Amino acid sequence: MPAPTTRCDETVAWTALRGHFEAHGRELDLRTLFADDPARFERFAVQAPQVFADLSKNLWDEVTRRLLVELAGQCGLEARRDAMFAGEPINTTEGRSVLHTALRAPRGAAPFSDEVHEVLDRLLGCAERVRAAAGPDGFTDVVNIGIGGSDLGPRMAVQSLRPFAHEALRFHFVSNVDGHDITPVLQGLRPERTLFIIASKTFTTQETMANAAVAREWFVSQCEAQGRPADVARHFIGVTTNLPAAAAFGITETFGFWDWVGGRYSLWSAIGLPLAIAIGAAAFRELLAGAHAMDRHFAEAPLAQNLPVQLGLLDVWYRNFHGFTSRSVAPYHQGLARLPAYLQQLEMESNGKSVDMAGRALGHATSPVVWGEPGTNGQHAYFQQLHQGTDVVPVEFIAVKQPAHGHGDLHTKLLANCLAQSQALMLGKTAEEAAGETAPTASATLDRAVLARHRRFPGNRPSTTLVLDSLTPRSLGALIALYEHRVFTSGAIWGINSFDQWGVELGKALCNQLLPRFASGDASGLDASTAGLLARLRS
Ligand code: F6P
């Protein structure tokens, strides 16, 4: 893989961007930019497969965009991208290729095609068998037990694609090692109608193994109570790269995947089994086709019209030049309610790093905090801060043109809210404008000018709006792949390894050391806070 020889903050383009930011990039005003350029919307519109993006309400101009594209070139983005698609071991700290794109490539079109399509065909065959037998005489409930990448993707996608799901099947997702997660799920189940999927790339993750053991124990005891044989082999399926561990658990039907599929990039692999059961083989292939179309766009579109690249470059602009620390994602579609949680792992586990590929400390910031809730709910919670708070938070709106329900009036209101929010963030309201309005609940004693200052909106707050025609397996596949490649883009510019996650290891190791102390009470060698809390939690 091409080694990043030049750090992004040592490139000519970075220096030029710094100069541009100080000279006038910092002062760019969206209201003026729109007034001066009637074609701004078209100029900053990008059409990618299934996803249209309005990038015009961002704090940039043509000069910014040109310099950011130059930065991408000087940081070797295209060479790194091509190395990923080719299967070079770009995940250097784990010595692995990064080939989630191969999971959605047509037969013969990417590395490992034979293995990928053999498992995919078998997986989809299994999904169809479960669907065919679904109902009062077969399975009624599917429980996915997994965490992180073995949970967030399928959970988010099953919820997103509910209108396409088999009507006789209910889906449950258990991830937390907190027994409050699995207990209510088990309470509503009948063992003879339940299929458990134990999803874990490593098949060693503490939370998943503990919950899987609880589920098996529950299943066996329930079957015994009913006087029927506990057919674990029929009711438990494993999805893992660790086939021997799954076999040791008592699972006979297992779907494998490979170490070149990162956990947070694994929805397209056998980890997608709950989704495949929910929507069926044909729709799952549509999801893959949507993602593949986005892969081709990322691989082939010129950088200035390449949507994942443009979004990744905006992330760099906001994080490293404006200094914005977070980005809010507001999907105006209830089906996408879990998308922000999914994106938290995708973006923050990938790009929450502070050394470059060579292990050198970085001199610049990396991943923003990513957070959000579906609209319009967020409007009645934290949008106050987005409009009038002291921090600027770029917002990403996701609008879906066609709903999957018949309440057109609700949908029109939803979309009007979505547009109104990005408009309000941009336009703001001056104190003079506020003073000219009649305040709905003005205090008789409060000076009118003081009240107007409370009712002022600074405006000029940036946002991006992504538009899908409808939320389908194909468009969801494209949307998720868009985010994956956007994360790749900013990670490549920052010169980091977006595909390892060493930062989660220390807590796991310390937890394993603490576990026996809960039984023994031994606090020797612990810091005073941990020792004090241990004593309190044990008493
Ligand atoms: O949290 C760390 C992590 O390794 C994630 O990267 C991964 O998605 C998750 O744990 C679950 O891992 P596994 O699929 O091996 O159980």
XYZ file of C-alpha atoms and ligand atoms in Angstrom:
555
model
C 0.000 0.000 0.000
C 1.241 3.511 -0.753
C 2.786 4.803 2.463
C 1.632 8.273 3.424
C 4.879 10.169 3.086
C 3.493 13.645 3.603
C 1.349 14.506 6.598
C -1.770 16.413 5.628
C -0.811 19.439 7.705
C 2.533 19.626 5.916
C 1.055 19.807 2.398
C 0.958 22.896 0.227
C -2.830 22.579 0.038
C -3.167 22.585 3.836
C -1.131 25.782 4.081
C -3.239 27.306 1.321
C -6.414 26.256 3.121
C -5.117 27.803 6.342
C -4.414 31.062 4.482
C -7.803 30.948 2.775
C -9.533 30.314 6.105
C -7.764 33.195 7.843
C -8.246 35.582 4.907
C -11.962 35.063 4.414
C -12.980 31.382 4.787
C -13.764 32.012 8.454
C -15.999 34.934 7.535
C -18.013 33.273 4.770
C -21.678 34.119 5.218
C -24.226 31.800 3.674
C -26.795 34.552 3.209
C -24.326 36.637 1.205
C -23.076 33.635 -0.741
C -26.609 32.800 -1.868
C -27.425 36.433 -2.661
C -24.259 36.743 -4.774
C -24.655 33.487 -6.662
C -28.090 32.487 -7.984
C -26.598 29.171 -9.164
C -25.142 28.217 -5.751
C -27.631 25.402 -5.169
C -26.821 23.763 -8.531
C -23.117 24.472 -8.099
C -22.969 22.568 -4.829
C -25.424 19.784 -5.690
C -24.042 16.260 -6.113
C -26.012 13.319 -7.450
C -24.630 9.940 -6.408
C -26.386 6.589 -6.888
C -29.688 6.751 -4.946
C -28.562 9.799 -2.960
C -28.838 13.457 -3.925
C -26.881 15.915 -1.779
C -27.373 19.630 -1.314
C -24.002 20.859 -0.105
C -24.776 24.531 -0.765
C -25.670 25.413 2.844
C -22.111 24.657 3.955
C -19.558 27.277 4.924
C -17.453 26.993 1.805
C -16.987 28.516 -1.600
C -15.422 27.391 -4.869
C -11.939 28.255 -3.618
C -12.433 26.135 -0.500
C -13.669 23.226 -2.533
C -10.815 23.459 -5.021
C -8.207 23.569 -2.264
C -9.821 20.643 -0.441
C -9.731 18.572 -3.635
C -6.061 19.525 -4.004
C -5.507 18.399 -0.417
C -7.049 15.029 -1.261
C -4.656 14.717 -4.185
C -1.596 15.698 -2.153
C -2.547 13.215 0.599
C -2.765 10.379 -1.924
C -6.474 9.694 -1.396
C -6.999 8.036 -4.771
C -3.996 5.731 -4.389
C -5.182 4.670 -0.910
C -8.702 4.106 -2.194
C -7.433 1.984 -5.087
C -5.243 0.005 -2.661
C -8.314 -0.778 -0.558
C -10.342 -2.007 -3.537
C -7.375 -4.091 -4.715
C -7.129 -5.902 -1.382
C -3.769 -4.521 -0.287
C -3.219 -4.848 3.484
C -4.045 -1.220 4.296
C -5.000 -2.154 7.868
C -1.324 -2.295 8.743
C -1.585 -2.630 12.528
C -3.575 -5.837 12.125
C -1.880 -6.899 8.889
C -5.193 -7.165 7.054
C -6.842 -6.188 3.826
C -10.020 -4.116 4.005
C -12.481 -5.652 1.603
C -16.052 -5.024 2.683
C -16.501 -3.752 -0.880
C -15.836 -7.323 -2.116
C -18.915 -8.502 -0.178
C -21.230 -6.530 -2.447
C -19.393 -6.902 -5.750
C -20.974 -9.031 -8.477
C -19.608 -12.531 -8.911
C -16.062 -12.455 -10.292
C -15.667 -8.695 -9.920
C -13.566 -8.475 -6.742
C -11.036 -10.454 -4.687
C -12.291 -13.570 -2.846
C -15.367 -13.697 -5.086
C -15.779 -17.487 -4.897
C -15.720 -17.599 -1.083
C -17.962 -14.565 -0.784
C -20.622 -15.853 -3.139
C -20.538 -19.392 -1.730
C -21.386 -18.058 1.758
C -23.853 -15.507 0.386
C -25.785 -18.141 -1.565
C -25.902 -20.447 1.465
C -26.885 -17.588 3.772
C -29.710 -16.454 1.536
C -30.869 -20.065 1.165
C -31.067 -20.300 4.952
C -32.934 -16.972 5.144
C -35.474 -18.186 2.613
C -35.987 -21.457 4.504
C -36.690 -19.587 7.731
C -39.086 -17.264 5.920
C -40.877 -20.156 4.236
C -41.454 -21.836 7.585
C -42.401 -18.620 9.403
C -45.702 -18.505 11.197
C -47.605 -20.369 13.889
C -46.115 -23.748 12.868
C -42.549 -22.506 12.316
C -40.460 -19.638 13.632
C -42.203 -16.515 14.843
C -39.269 -14.787 16.553
C -35.652 -14.181 15.560
C -33.245 -13.040 18.278
C -29.878 -11.634 17.225
C -27.298 -11.723 20.004
C -24.258 -9.603 19.186
C -22.714 -6.235 19.979
C -20.970 -3.388 18.144
C -20.684 -4.224 14.490
C -22.460 -7.532 15.091
C -25.532 -5.650 16.273
C -25.725 -2.034 15.129
C -25.887 -2.675 11.374
C -28.540 -5.404 11.290
C -30.549 -3.682 14.033
C -30.563 -0.362 12.170
C -31.297 -1.977 8.790
C -34.127 -4.223 10.021
C -35.796 -1.164 11.535
C -35.194 0.900 8.397
C -36.665 -1.723 6.093
C -39.622 -2.802 8.238
C -42.116 -2.178 5.390
C -40.254 -4.862 3.384
C -40.093 -7.377 6.245
C -41.874 -10.705 6.593
C -45.091 -10.030 8.465
C -45.103 -13.248 10.492
C -41.685 -12.670 12.029
C -40.653 -10.500 14.970
C -37.036 -9.426 15.357
C -35.232 -8.803 18.626
C -31.704 -7.564 19.230
C -29.824 -8.260 22.439
C -26.446 -6.601 22.837
C -25.834 -5.355 26.355
C -24.353 -7.575 29.042
C -26.884 -5.871 31.320
C -29.498 -8.534 32.081
C -32.173 -5.862 31.694
C -31.610 -6.243 27.976
C -32.150 -9.976 27.466
C -34.676 -10.599 30.269
C -37.726 -8.860 28.753
C -36.883 -10.337 25.345
C -36.884 -13.910 26.678
C -40.081 -13.276 28.641
C -42.025 -12.772 25.430
C -40.707 -15.865 23.614
C -41.772 -19.473 23.054
C -38.694 -21.688 22.666
C -40.157 -23.879 19.921
C -40.898 -20.790 17.781
C -37.609 -18.964 18.363
C -34.452 -18.803 16.286
C -31.333 -17.424 17.971
C -28.501 -15.994 15.898
C -25.220 -15.721 17.792
C -23.291 -13.071 15.872
C -19.692 -12.421 16.783
C -16.734 -12.013 14.484
C -14.394 -13.354 17.159
C -16.873 -15.498 19.126
C -15.016 -14.376 22.250
C -16.692 -11.037 23.016
C -17.675 -11.094 26.679
C -21.132 -9.567 26.285
C -22.163 -11.799 23.407
C -20.820 -15.008 24.910
C -22.539 -14.267 28.239
C -25.882 -13.503 26.599
C -25.583 -16.536 24.330
C -25.059 -18.733 27.387
C -28.141 -17.224 29.078
C -30.199 -17.798 25.925
C -29.082 -21.426 25.605
C -29.764 -22.081 29.298
C -33.223 -20.522 28.972
C -33.934 -22.519 25.813
C -32.871 -25.844 27.327
C -34.795 -25.302 30.577
C -37.949 -24.193 28.754
C -37.829 -27.235 26.477
C -37.304 -29.525 29.455
C -40.267 -27.925 31.243
C -42.380 -28.655 28.165
C -41.075 -32.236 28.004
C -39.606 -31.761 24.532
C -35.993 -32.316 23.389
C -33.904 -29.164 23.408
C -32.819 -29.027 19.768
C -30.051 -26.422 20.143
C -28.668 -27.248 16.696
C -31.971 -26.272 15.017
C -32.624 -23.161 17.098
C -29.144 -21.592 17.233
C -27.214 -20.327 14.212
C -23.695 -18.925 14.428
C -22.180 -16.119 12.392
C -18.446 -15.819 12.969
C -14.910 -16.056 11.678
C -14.190 -18.450 14.569
C -15.936 -21.635 13.438
C -14.345 -23.931 16.084
C -15.611 -21.733 18.934
C -19.136 -21.782 17.494
C -18.970 -25.575 17.223
C -17.799 -25.803 20.834
C -20.886 -23.798 21.829
C -23.077 -26.500 20.239
C -23.887 -24.721 17.013
C -23.886 -26.836 13.874
C -25.190 -24.337 11.315
C -22.567 -21.627 10.945
C -21.896 -18.901 8.415
C -18.354 -17.684 8.221
C -16.739 -14.490 7.145
C -13.184 -13.254 7.010
C -10.672 -11.187 8.931
C -10.639 -8.639 6.097
C -14.190 -7.615 7.061
C -14.086 -5.131 9.929
C -16.825 -5.502 12.537
C -18.327 -2.091 11.758
C -18.198 -2.867 8.019
C -19.803 -6.306 8.310
C -23.509 -5.751 7.596
C -22.886 -7.013 4.053
C -21.456 -10.325 5.293
C -23.270 -13.135 7.114
C -23.707 -10.613 9.952
C -26.598 -9.405 7.788
C -28.496 -12.680 8.409
C -31.310 -11.127 10.512
C -31.861 -8.580 7.752
C -31.771 -11.268 5.062
C -34.413 -13.222 6.995
C -36.498 -10.081 7.429
C -36.501 -8.867 3.818
C -35.631 -12.035 1.864
C -32.902 -12.974 -0.582
C -33.927 -10.740 -3.482
C -34.181 -7.621 -1.332
C -30.863 -8.406 0.401
C -29.236 -8.594 -3.030
C -30.776 -5.179 -3.766
C -29.084 -3.804 -0.640
C -25.768 -5.165 -1.889
C -26.393 -3.744 -5.363
C -27.083 -0.289 -3.902
C -23.844 -0.405 -1.931
C -21.928 -1.643 -4.980
C -23.244 1.247 -7.074
C -21.902 3.633 -4.424
C -18.576 1.760 -4.481
C -18.285 2.365 -8.219
C -19.172 6.037 -7.733
C -16.460 6.356 -5.051
C -13.941 4.539 -7.254
C -14.715 6.393 -10.482
C -16.361 9.803 -10.068
C -14.090 12.869 -10.314
C -13.264 14.073 -6.799
C -15.241 17.309 -7.190
C -18.390 15.305 -8.015
C -17.650 12.363 -5.762
C -20.133 12.503 -2.904
C -18.264 10.484 -0.246
C -15.130 12.477 -1.055
C -16.965 15.786 -0.836
C -18.505 14.874 2.525
C -15.185 13.622 3.891
C -13.464 16.835 2.769
C -16.140 18.941 4.451
C -15.483 16.970 7.636
C -11.807 17.907 7.385
C -12.660 21.565 6.679
C -14.967 21.796 9.676
C -12.827 19.806 12.092
C -9.372 21.142 11.290
C -10.018 24.687 10.122
C -13.270 25.799 11.755
C -12.531 23.661 14.826
C -16.073 22.268 15.073
C -15.990 19.293 17.417
C -19.194 17.487 16.550
C -21.658 16.762 13.755
C -25.330 16.069 14.268
C -27.219 13.635 12.042
C -30.952 14.204 11.743
C -32.749 11.579 9.691
C -36.264 12.754 8.905
C -37.505 9.165 8.699
C -38.458 7.134 11.729
C -37.045 4.007 10.080
C -33.574 5.570 10.309
C -33.874 6.138 14.062
C -30.865 3.908 14.753
C -28.710 5.413 11.995
C -26.943 7.889 14.323
C -25.987 5.046 16.701
C -24.719 3.016 13.750
C -22.707 5.988 12.495
C -21.181 6.539 15.917
C -19.394 3.218 15.674
C -18.632 3.571 11.974
C -17.100 7.011 12.300
C -15.746 7.234 15.827
C -14.316 3.710 16.081
C -12.744 4.210 12.654
C -11.379 7.731 12.947
C -11.112 8.361 16.686
C -7.318 8.063 16.505
C -4.390 10.254 17.521
C -1.398 8.720 15.749
C -0.731 8.400 12.039
C 0.002 5.202 10.101
C 3.635 5.390 11.195
C 2.642 5.792 14.858
C 3.604 9.467 14.995
C 1.472 11.762 17.162
C -0.843 13.865 15.041
C -0.684 17.631 15.112
C -4.344 18.021 14.152
C -7.772 16.831 15.246
C -9.531 13.744 13.881
C -13.092 12.361 14.125
C -15.804 14.708 15.318
C -18.332 13.421 17.826
C -21.266 12.127 15.792
C -24.699 12.167 17.356
C -28.356 12.680 16.580
C -31.976 11.649 16.722
C -34.662 11.414 14.108
C -36.505 14.582 13.137
C -38.797 15.997 14.234
C -38.098 14.642 17.753
C -34.684 16.296 17.973
C -36.298 19.674 17.262
C -38.090 19.444 20.602
C -34.971 18.424 22.492
C -31.572 19.791 21.466
C -32.222 21.935 18.403
C -32.458 24.925 20.757
C -28.701 24.623 21.208
C -28.075 24.124 17.505
C -29.875 27.406 16.760
C -28.772 29.600 19.654
C -26.001 27.782 21.540
C -22.404 28.974 21.672
C -21.000 26.085 19.594
C -21.537 25.664 15.894
C -22.577 22.096 15.031
C -22.913 21.208 11.349
C -26.147 19.276 10.877
C -26.806 16.553 8.345
C -30.464 16.281 7.375
C -31.700 13.158 5.608
C -35.010 13.568 3.793
C -36.938 10.798 2.039
C -39.308 11.928 -0.702
C -41.785 9.032 -0.751
C -43.081 7.592 2.506
C -43.977 3.920 2.947
C -47.295 4.799 4.569
C -50.509 6.372 3.347
C -50.558 9.435 5.588
C -49.449 11.970 3.015
C -50.361 14.890 5.229
C -48.004 13.708 7.982
C -45.237 13.255 5.455
C -45.647 16.757 4.045
C -45.414 18.165 7.564
C -42.290 16.061 8.204
C -40.560 17.319 5.046
C -41.577 20.932 5.697
C -40.009 20.648 9.154
C -36.822 19.272 7.654
C -36.467 22.136 5.173
C -37.463 24.718 7.774
C -34.702 23.643 10.132
C -31.894 23.978 7.612
C -33.404 27.278 6.495
C -33.599 28.582 10.070
C -30.027 27.502 10.828
C -28.818 29.394 7.784
C -31.021 32.508 7.833
C -31.213 33.192 11.551
C -33.025 36.248 12.776
C -31.564 39.618 13.749
C -32.435 41.353 17.020
C -34.084 44.093 14.926
C -36.290 41.531 13.203
C -37.135 40.002 16.569
C -37.915 43.439 18.022
C -40.362 44.065 15.196
C -42.375 40.960 16.105
C -44.985 40.635 18.785
C -43.537 38.227 21.328
C -46.088 35.577 22.222
C -45.478 35.638 25.987
C -43.515 38.811 26.630
C -43.164 39.803 30.260
C -44.664 43.215 30.955
C -41.570 44.253 32.929
C -38.924 43.106 30.437
C -37.460 45.708 28.131
C -38.424 45.012 24.509
C -34.821 45.285 23.288
C -33.611 42.811 25.905
C -36.263 40.331 24.863
C -35.282 40.788 21.237
C -31.730 39.747 22.097
C -33.081 36.503 23.609
C -35.095 35.925 20.455
C -32.220 36.581 18.073
C -30.783 33.701 15.990
C -27.217 34.169 14.731
C -27.833 32.128 11.580
C -25.031 31.186 9.178
C -25.007 27.705 10.741
C -24.043 25.042 8.219
C -25.979 21.986 7.126
C -26.041 19.324 4.443
C -29.255 17.771 3.187
C -29.213 14.272 1.718
C -32.297 13.237 -0.247
C -33.441 9.707 -1.067
C -36.412 9.096 -3.361
C -37.605 6.366 -1.003
C -36.119 4.186 1.689
C -35.602 0.821 -0.003
C -33.019 -1.944 0.328
C -31.152 -0.418 -2.627
C -31.135 3.159 -1.329
C -30.223 2.059 2.200
C -27.294 0.062 0.801
C -26.102 3.125 -1.113
C -26.530 5.404 1.903
C -24.498 3.191 4.232
C -21.732 2.715 1.656
C -21.690 6.492 1.207
C -20.933 6.902 4.907
C -18.279 4.163 4.844
C -16.392 5.891 2.030
C -16.766 9.301 3.603
C -15.063 7.926 6.717
C -12.375 6.416 4.498
C -11.816 9.805 2.861
C -11.312 11.821 6.041
C -9.240 8.992 7.559
C -6.984 8.931 4.481
C -6.492 12.709 4.590
C -5.657 12.526 8.288
C -3.180 9.722 7.521
C -4.624 7.380 10.149
C -5.554 3.701 10.133
C -9.369 3.791 10.011
C -9.624 0.018 10.319
C -8.220 -0.933 13.703
C -9.763 -0.250 17.140
C -7.050 -0.637 19.757
C -8.817 1.949 21.894
C -11.437 -0.574 23.024
C -8.894 -3.102 24.343
C -7.719 -1.541 27.610
C -11.191 -1.411 29.161
C -11.781 -5.058 28.188
C -8.526 -6.157 29.848
C -9.170 -4.180 33.035
C -12.703 -5.571 33.234
C -11.297 -9.092 33.139
C -8.932 -8.209 35.981
C -11.723 -6.667 38.055
C -14.205 -9.511 37.620
C -12.641 -11.869 40.208
C -12.356 -8.994 42.686
C -16.166 -8.784 42.787
C -16.167 -12.288 44.258
C -13.123 -11.932 46.517
C -13.430 -8.293 47.523
C -9.677 -8.001 47.115
C -8.907 -4.334 46.421
C -5.135 -4.551 46.798
C -3.211 -2.437 44.321
C -6.294 -0.590 43.085
C -6.519 3.176 42.988
C -8.612 4.613 45.825
C -11.572 5.541 43.647
C -11.893 2.114 42.027
C -11.373 0.408 45.401
C -14.039 2.600 47.028
C -16.550 1.987 44.258
C -15.832 -1.759 44.305
C -16.549 -1.871 48.034
C -19.770 0.115 47.605
C -21.034 -2.035 44.730
C -20.279 -5.272 46.592
C -21.874 -4.305 49.899
O -15.946 -2.891 20.480
C -14.911 -3.511 19.833
C -15.384 -4.523 18.839
O -14.274 -5.285 18.497
C -16.020 -3.914 17.588
O -15.088 -3.464 16.671
C -16.838 -5.063 17.120
O -17.785 -4.656 16.179
C -17.438 -5.525 18.432
O -16.382 -5.380 19.357
C -17.978 -6.915 18.455
O -17.000 -7.850 18.160
P -17.373 -9.340 17.772
O -18.188 -9.315 16.534
O -16.081 -10.048 17.602
O -18.179 -9.933 18.915
